[in-house]
PDB file of C-alpha atoms and ligand atoms in Angstrom:
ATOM      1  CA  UNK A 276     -26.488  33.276  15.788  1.00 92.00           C
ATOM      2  CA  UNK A 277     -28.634  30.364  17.054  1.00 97.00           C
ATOM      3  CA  UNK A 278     -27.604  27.140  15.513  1.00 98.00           C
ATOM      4  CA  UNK A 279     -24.914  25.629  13.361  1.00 98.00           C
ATOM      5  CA  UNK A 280     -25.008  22.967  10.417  1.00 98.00           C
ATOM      6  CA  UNK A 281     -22.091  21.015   9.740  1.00 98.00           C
ATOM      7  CA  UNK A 282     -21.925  18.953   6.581  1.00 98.00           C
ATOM      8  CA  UNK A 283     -20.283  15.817   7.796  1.00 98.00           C
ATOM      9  CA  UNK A 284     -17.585  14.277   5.075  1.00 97.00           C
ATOM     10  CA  UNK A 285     -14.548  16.255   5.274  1.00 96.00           C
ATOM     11  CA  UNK A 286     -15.832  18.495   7.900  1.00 98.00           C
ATOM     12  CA  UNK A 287     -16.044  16.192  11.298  1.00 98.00           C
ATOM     13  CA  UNK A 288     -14.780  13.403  10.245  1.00 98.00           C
ATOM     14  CA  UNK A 289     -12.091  12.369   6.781  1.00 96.00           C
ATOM     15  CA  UNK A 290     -14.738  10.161   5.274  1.00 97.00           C
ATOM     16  CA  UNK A 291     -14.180  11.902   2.398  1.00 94.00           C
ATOM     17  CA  UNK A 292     -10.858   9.953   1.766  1.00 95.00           C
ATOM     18  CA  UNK A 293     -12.926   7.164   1.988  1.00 97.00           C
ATOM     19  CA  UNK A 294     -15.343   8.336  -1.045  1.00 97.00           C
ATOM     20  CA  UNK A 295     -11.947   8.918  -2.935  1.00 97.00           C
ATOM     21  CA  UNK A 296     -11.094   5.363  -2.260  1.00 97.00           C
ATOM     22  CA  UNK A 297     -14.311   3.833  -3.434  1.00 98.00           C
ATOM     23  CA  UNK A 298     -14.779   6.271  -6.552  1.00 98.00           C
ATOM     24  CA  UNK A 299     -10.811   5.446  -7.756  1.00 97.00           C
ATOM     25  CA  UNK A 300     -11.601   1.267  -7.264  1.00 96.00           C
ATOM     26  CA  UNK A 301     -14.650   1.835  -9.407  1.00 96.00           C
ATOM     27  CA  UNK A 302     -13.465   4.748 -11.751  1.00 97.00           C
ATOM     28  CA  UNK A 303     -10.347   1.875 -12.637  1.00 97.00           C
ATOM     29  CA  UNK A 304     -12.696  -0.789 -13.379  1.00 96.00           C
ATOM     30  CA  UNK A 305     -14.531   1.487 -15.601  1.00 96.00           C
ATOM     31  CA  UNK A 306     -10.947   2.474 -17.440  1.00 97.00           C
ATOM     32  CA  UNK A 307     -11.957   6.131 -16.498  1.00 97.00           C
ATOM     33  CA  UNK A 308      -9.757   8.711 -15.214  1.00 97.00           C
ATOM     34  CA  UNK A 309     -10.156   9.938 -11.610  1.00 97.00           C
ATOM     35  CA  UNK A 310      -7.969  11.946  -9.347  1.00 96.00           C
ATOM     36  CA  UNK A 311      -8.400  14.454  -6.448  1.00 94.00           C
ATOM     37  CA  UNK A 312      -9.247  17.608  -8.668  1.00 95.00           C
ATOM     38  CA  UNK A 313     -12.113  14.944  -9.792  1.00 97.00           C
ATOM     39  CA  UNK A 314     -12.795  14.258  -6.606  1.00 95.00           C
ATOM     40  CA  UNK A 315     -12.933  17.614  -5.510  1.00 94.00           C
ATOM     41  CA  UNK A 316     -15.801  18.045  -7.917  1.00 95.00           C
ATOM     42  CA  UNK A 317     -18.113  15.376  -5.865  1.00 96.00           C
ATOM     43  CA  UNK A 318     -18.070  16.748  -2.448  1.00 95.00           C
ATOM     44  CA  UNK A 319     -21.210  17.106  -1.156  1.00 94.00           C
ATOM     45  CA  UNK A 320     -23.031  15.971  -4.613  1.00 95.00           C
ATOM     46  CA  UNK A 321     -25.151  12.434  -4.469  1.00 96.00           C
ATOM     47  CA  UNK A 322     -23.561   9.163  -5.199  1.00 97.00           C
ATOM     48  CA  UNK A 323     -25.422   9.145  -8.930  1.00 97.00           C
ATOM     49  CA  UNK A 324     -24.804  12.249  -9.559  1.00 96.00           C
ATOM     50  CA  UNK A 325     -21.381  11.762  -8.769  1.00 97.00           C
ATOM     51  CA  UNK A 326     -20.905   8.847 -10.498  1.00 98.00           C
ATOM     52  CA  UNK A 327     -22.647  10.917 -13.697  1.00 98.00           C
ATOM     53  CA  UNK A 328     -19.991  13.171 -13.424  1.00 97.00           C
ATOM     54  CA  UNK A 329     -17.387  10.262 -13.754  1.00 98.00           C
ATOM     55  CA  UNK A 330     -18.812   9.222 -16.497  1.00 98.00           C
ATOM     56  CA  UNK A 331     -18.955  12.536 -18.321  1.00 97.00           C
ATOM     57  CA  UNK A 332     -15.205  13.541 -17.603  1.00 97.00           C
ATOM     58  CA  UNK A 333     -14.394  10.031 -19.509  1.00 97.00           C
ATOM     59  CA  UNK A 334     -16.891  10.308 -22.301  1.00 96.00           C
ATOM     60  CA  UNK A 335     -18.383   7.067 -21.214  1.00 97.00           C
ATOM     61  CA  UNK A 336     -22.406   5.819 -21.427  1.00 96.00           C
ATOM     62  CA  UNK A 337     -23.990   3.266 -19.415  1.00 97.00           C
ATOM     63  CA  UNK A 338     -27.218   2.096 -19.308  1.00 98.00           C
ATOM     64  CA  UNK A 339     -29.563   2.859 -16.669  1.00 98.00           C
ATOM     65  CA  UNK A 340     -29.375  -1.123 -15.176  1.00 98.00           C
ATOM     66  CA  UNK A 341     -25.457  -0.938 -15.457  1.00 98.00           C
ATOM     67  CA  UNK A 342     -25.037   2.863 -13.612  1.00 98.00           C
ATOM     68  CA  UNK A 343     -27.863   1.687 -10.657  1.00 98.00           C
ATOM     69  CA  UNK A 344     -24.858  -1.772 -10.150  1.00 98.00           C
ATOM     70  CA  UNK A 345     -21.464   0.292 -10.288  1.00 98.00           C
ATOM     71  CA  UNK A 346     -23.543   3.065  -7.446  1.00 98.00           C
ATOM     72  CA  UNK A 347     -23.803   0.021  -5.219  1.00 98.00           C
ATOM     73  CA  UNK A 348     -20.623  -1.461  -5.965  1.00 98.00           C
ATOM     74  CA  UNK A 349     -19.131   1.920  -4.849  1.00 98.00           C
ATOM     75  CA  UNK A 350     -21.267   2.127  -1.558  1.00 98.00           C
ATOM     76  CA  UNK A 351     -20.634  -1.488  -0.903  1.00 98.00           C
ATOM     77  CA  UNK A 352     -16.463  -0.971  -1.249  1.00 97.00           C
ATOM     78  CA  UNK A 353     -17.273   2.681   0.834  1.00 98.00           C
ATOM     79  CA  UNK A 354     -19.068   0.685   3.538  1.00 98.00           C
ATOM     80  CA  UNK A 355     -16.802  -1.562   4.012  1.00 98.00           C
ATOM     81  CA  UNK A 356     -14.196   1.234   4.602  1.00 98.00           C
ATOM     82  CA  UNK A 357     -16.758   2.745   7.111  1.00 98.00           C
ATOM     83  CA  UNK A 358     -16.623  -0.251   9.091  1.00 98.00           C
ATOM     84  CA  UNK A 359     -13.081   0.562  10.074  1.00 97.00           C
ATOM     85  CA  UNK A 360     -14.305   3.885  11.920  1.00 98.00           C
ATOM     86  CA  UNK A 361     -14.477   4.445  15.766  1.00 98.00           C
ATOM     87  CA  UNK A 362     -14.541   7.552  17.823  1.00 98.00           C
ATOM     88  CA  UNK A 363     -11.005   7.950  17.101  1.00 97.00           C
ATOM     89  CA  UNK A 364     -11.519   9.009  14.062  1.00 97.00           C
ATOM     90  CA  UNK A 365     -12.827  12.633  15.376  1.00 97.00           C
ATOM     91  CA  UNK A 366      -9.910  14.803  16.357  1.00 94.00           C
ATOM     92  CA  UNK A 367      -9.992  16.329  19.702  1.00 94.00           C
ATOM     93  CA  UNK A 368     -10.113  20.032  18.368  1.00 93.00           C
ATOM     94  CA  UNK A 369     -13.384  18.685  16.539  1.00 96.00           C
ATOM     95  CA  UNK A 370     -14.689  16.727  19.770  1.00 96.00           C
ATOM     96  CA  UNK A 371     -13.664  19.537  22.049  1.00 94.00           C
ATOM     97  CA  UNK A 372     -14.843  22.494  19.551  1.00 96.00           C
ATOM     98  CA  UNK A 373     -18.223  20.670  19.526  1.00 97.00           C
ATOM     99  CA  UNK A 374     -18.953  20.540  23.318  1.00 96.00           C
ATOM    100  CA  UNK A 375     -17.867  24.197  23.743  1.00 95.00           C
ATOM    101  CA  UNK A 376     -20.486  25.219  21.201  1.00 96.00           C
ATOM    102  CA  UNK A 377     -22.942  23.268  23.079  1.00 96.00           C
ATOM    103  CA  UNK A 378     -22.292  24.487  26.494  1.00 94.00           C
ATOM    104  CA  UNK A 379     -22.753  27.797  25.060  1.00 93.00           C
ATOM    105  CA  UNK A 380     -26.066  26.838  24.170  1.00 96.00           C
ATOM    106  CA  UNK A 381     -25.763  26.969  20.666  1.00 97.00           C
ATOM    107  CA  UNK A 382     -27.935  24.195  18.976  1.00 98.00           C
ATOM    108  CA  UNK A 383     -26.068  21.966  16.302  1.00 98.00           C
ATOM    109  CA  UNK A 384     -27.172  19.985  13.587  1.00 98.00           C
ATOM    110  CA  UNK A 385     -25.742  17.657  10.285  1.00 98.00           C
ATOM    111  CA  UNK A 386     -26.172  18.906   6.973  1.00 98.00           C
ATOM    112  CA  UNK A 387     -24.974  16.004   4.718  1.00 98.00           C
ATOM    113  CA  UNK A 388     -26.193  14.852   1.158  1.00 96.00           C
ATOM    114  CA  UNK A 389     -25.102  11.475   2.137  1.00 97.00           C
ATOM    115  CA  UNK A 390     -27.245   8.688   2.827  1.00 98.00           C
ATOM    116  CA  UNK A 391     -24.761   6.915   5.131  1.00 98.00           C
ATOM    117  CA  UNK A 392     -24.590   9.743   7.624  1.00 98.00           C
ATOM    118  CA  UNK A 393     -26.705   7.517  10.419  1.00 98.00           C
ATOM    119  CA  UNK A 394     -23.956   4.733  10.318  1.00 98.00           C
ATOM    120  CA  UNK A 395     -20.996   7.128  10.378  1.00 98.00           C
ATOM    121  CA  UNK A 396     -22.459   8.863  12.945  1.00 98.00           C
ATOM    122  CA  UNK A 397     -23.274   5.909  15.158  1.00 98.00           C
ATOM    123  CA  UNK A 398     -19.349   4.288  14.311  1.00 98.00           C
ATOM    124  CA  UNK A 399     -17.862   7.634  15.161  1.00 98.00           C
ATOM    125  CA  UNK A 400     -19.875   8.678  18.184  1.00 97.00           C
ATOM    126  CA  UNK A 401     -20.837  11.796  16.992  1.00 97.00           C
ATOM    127  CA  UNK A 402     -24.448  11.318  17.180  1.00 97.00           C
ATOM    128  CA  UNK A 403     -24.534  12.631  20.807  1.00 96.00           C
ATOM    129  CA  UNK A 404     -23.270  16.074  19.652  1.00 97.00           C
ATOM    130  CA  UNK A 405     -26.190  16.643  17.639  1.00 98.00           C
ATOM    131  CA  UNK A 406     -29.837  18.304  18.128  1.00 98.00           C
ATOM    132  CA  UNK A 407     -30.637  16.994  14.556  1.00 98.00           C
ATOM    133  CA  UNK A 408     -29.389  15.308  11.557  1.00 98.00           C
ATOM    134  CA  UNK A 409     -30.507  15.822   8.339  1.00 98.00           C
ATOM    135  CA  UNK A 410     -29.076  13.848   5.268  1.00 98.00           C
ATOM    136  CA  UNK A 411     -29.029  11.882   2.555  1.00 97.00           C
ATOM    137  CA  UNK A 412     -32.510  10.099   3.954  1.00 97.00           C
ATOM    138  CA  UNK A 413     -34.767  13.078   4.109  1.00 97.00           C
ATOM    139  CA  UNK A 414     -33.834  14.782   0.622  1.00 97.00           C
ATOM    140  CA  UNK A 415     -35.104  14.786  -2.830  1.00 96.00           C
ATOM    141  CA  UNK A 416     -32.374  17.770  -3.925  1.00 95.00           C
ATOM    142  CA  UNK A 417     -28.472  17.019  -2.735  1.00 92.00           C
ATOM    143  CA  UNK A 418     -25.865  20.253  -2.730  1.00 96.00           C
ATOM    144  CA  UNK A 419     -25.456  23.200  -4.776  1.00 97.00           C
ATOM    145  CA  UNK A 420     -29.897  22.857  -3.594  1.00 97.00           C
ATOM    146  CA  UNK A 421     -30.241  24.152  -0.134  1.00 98.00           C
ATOM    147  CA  UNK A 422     -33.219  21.651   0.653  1.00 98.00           C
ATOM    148  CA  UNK A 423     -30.583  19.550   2.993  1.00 98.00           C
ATOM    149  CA  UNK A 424     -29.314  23.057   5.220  1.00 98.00           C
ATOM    150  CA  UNK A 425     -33.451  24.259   4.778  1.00 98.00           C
ATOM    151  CA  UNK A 426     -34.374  20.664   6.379  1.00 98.00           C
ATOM    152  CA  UNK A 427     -31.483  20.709   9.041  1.00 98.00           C
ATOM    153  CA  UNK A 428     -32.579  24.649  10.426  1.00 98.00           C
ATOM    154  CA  UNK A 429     -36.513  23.561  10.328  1.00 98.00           C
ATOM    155  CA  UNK A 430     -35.367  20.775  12.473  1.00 98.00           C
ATOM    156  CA  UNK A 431     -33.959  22.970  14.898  1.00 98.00           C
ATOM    157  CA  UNK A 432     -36.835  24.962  14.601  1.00 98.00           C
ATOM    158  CA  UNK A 433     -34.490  27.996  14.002  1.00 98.00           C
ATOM    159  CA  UNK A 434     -34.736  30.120  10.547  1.00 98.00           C
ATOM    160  CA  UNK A 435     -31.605  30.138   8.234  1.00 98.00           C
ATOM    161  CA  UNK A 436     -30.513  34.170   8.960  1.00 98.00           C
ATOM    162  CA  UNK A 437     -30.071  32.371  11.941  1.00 97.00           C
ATOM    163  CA  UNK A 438     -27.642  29.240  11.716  1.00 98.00           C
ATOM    164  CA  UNK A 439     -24.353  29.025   9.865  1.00 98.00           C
ATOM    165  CA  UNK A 440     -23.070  26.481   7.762  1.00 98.00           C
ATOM    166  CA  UNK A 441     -19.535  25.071   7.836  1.00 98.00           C
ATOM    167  CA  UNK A 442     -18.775  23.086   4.509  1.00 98.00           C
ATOM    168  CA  UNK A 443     -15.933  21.529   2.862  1.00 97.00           C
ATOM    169  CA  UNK A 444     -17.662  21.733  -0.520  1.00 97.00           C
ATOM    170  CA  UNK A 445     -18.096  24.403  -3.252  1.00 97.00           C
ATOM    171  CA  UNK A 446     -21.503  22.822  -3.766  1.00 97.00           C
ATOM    172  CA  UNK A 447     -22.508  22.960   0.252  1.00 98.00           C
ATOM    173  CA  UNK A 448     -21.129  26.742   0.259  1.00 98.00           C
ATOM    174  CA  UNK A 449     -23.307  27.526  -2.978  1.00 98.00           C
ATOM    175  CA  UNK A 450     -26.052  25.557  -1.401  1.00 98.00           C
ATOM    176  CA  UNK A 451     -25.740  27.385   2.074  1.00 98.00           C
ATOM    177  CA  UNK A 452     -25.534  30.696   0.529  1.00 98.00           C
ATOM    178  CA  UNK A 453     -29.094  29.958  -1.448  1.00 98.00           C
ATOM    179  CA  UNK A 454     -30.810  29.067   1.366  1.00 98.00           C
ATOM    180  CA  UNK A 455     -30.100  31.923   3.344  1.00 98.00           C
ATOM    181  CA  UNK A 456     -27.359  31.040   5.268  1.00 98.00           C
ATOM    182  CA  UNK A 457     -23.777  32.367   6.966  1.00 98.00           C
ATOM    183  CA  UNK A 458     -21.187  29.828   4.899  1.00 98.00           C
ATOM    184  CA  UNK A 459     -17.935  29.181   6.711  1.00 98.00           C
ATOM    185  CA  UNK A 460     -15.687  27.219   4.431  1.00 98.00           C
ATOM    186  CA  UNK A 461     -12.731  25.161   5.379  1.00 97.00           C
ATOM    187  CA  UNK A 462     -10.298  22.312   3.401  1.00 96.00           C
ATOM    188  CA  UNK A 463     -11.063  22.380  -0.304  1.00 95.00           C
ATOM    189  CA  UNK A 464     -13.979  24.970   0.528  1.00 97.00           C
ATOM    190  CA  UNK A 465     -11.557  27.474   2.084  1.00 96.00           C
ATOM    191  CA  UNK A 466     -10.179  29.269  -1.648  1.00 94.00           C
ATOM    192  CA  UNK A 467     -13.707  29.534  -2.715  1.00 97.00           C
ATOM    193  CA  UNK A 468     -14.830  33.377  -3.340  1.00 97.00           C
ATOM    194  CA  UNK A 469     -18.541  33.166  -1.899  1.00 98.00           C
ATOM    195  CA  UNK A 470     -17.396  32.029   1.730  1.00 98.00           C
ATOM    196  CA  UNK A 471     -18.305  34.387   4.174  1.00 97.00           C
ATOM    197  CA  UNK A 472     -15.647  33.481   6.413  1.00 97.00           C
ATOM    198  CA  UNK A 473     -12.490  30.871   6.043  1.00 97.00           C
ATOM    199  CA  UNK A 474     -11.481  28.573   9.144  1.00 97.00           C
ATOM    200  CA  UNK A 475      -8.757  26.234   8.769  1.00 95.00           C
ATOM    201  CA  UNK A 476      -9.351  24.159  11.894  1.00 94.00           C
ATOM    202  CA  UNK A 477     -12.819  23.911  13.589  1.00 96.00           C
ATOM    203  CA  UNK A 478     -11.947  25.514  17.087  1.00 94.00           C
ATOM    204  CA  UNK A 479     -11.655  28.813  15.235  1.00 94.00           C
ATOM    205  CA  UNK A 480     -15.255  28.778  14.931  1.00 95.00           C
ATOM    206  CA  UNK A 481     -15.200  29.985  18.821  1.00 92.00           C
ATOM    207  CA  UNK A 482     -13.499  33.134  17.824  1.00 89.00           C
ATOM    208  CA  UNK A 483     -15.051  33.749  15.040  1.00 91.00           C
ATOM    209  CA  UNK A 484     -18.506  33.477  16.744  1.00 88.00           C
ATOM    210  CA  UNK A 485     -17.840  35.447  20.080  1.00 86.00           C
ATOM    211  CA  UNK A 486     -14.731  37.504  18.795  1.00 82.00           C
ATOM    212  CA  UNK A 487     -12.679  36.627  21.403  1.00 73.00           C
ATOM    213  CA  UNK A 488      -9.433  35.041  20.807  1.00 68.00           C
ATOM    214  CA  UNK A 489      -9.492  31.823  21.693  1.00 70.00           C
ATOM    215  CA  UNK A 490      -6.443  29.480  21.869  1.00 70.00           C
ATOM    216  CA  UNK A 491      -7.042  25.897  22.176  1.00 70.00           C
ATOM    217  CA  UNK A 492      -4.583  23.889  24.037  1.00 70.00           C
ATOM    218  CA  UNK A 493      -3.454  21.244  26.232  1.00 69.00           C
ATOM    219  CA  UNK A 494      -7.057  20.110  26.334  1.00 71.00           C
ATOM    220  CA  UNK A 495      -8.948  23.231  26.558  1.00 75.00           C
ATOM    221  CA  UNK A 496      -9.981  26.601  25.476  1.00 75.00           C
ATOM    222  CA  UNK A 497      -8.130  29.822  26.853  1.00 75.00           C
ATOM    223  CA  UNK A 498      -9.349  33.601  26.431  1.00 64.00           C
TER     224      UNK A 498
HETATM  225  C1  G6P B 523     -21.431  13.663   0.834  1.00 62.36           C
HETATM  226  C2  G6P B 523     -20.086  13.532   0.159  1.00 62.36           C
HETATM  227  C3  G6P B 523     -20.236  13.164  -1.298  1.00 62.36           C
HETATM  228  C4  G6P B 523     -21.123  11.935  -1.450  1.00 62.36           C
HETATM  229  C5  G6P B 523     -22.492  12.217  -0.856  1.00 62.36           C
HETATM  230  C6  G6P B 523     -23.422  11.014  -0.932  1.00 62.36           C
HETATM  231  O1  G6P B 523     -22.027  14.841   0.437  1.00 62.36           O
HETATM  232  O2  G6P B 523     -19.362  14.743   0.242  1.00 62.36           O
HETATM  233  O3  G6P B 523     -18.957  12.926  -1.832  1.00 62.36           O
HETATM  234  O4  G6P B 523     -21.261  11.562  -2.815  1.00 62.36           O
HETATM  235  O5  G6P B 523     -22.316  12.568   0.515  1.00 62.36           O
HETATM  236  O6  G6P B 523     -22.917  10.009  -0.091  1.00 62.36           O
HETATM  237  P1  G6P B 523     -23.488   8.554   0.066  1.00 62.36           P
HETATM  238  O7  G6P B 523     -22.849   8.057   1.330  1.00 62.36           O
HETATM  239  O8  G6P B 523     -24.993   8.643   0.172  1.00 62.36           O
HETATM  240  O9  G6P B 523     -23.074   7.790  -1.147  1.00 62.36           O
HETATM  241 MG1   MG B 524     -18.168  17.464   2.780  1.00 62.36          MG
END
């Protein structure tokens, strides 16, 4: 293995509580229902086609106009919650996990469908980690469509038998596995039959990778 892709909401950083957030404010307005099975559903799939789903699960129709102003009313509420992020927000078994896999000179790169992946990366800190980011900007297709994992490997100039993805998402595993690629699931991803391989924290990536047993503590990793 040369490279990995990690999607970025609800795999380096809990961002995806603060989709949740923004979808319930706007789902209430609406009067539809929404709750974390719902929520669950729009993990790694694009803000209107989440908001599609939404409307479908409450048997509601909007026009076209009125669908294009609740999208931005959610991103504008889900902004405003990503102003509140700061390196803190990435957990030292993530930060740690990260620079071990780049010392051993694997290459690393974002796989997200979002289009705010440049300003959570920049609030976070993250962006240093990273040989290249591909997201929300640089698609036409979001998750269960590989084009987003396809983009992220090109940019590494590596092919996909060759990275492995780590996903929170059903989508982002489905999309993974079409394009080719190793799928590593973790949080809601974890139950999901077509993982290759189940983590529950990131730092077990290390074993999994070079089979040793790894035990991260105090700070640092241990064979
Ligand atoms: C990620 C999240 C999804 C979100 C999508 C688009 O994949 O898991 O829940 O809908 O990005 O995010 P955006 O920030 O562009 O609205
Ligand atoms: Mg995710």
């Amino acid at each position: 293995m040369k490279g990995i892709i990690f999607d970025l909401d609800g795999v380096l950083v809990f961002t995806d509580k603060f989709h949740y957030q923004a979808w319930k404010y706007v789902a209430d307005e609406l009067g539809a229902p929404f709750d974390e099975t719902l929520n669950n559903r729009l993990r790694g799939v694009s803000r209107m086609e989440s908001l599609e789903i939404i409307l479908s699960n409450a048997a509601l129709r909007l026009s076209k106009a009125e669908k294009e102003r609740v999208a931005e009313q959610k991103n504008n509420s889900y902004r405003k919650l990503l102003q509140t992020l700061t390196p803190q927000a990435i957990d030292r078994d993530t930060r740690k996990t990260l620079n071990l896999l780049r010392e051993r000179g694997l290459k690393l790169a974002i796989g997200s469908s979002s289009k705010n992946a440049p300003l959570i990366l920049e609030k976070t800190g993250l962006a240093e980690f990273f040989d290249a980011v591909s997201d929300g900007n640089n698609i036409t297709h979001s998750k269960p469509d590989p084009e987003v994992f396809l983009k992220a490997a090109e940019f590494l100039g590596l092919e996909p038998y060759d990275c492995t993805v780590v996903e929170d998402a059903k989508a982002g595993i489905d999309a993974a596995k079409a394009g080719g690629f190793t799928a590593i699931g973790i949080d809601d991803a974890a139950g999901y039959t077509k993982c290759d391989q189940v983590i529950n924290r990131l730092s077990e990536l290390v074993d999994l990778i070079w089979g040793v047993n790894y035990e991260y503590k105090n700070d640092s990793f241990t064979a």
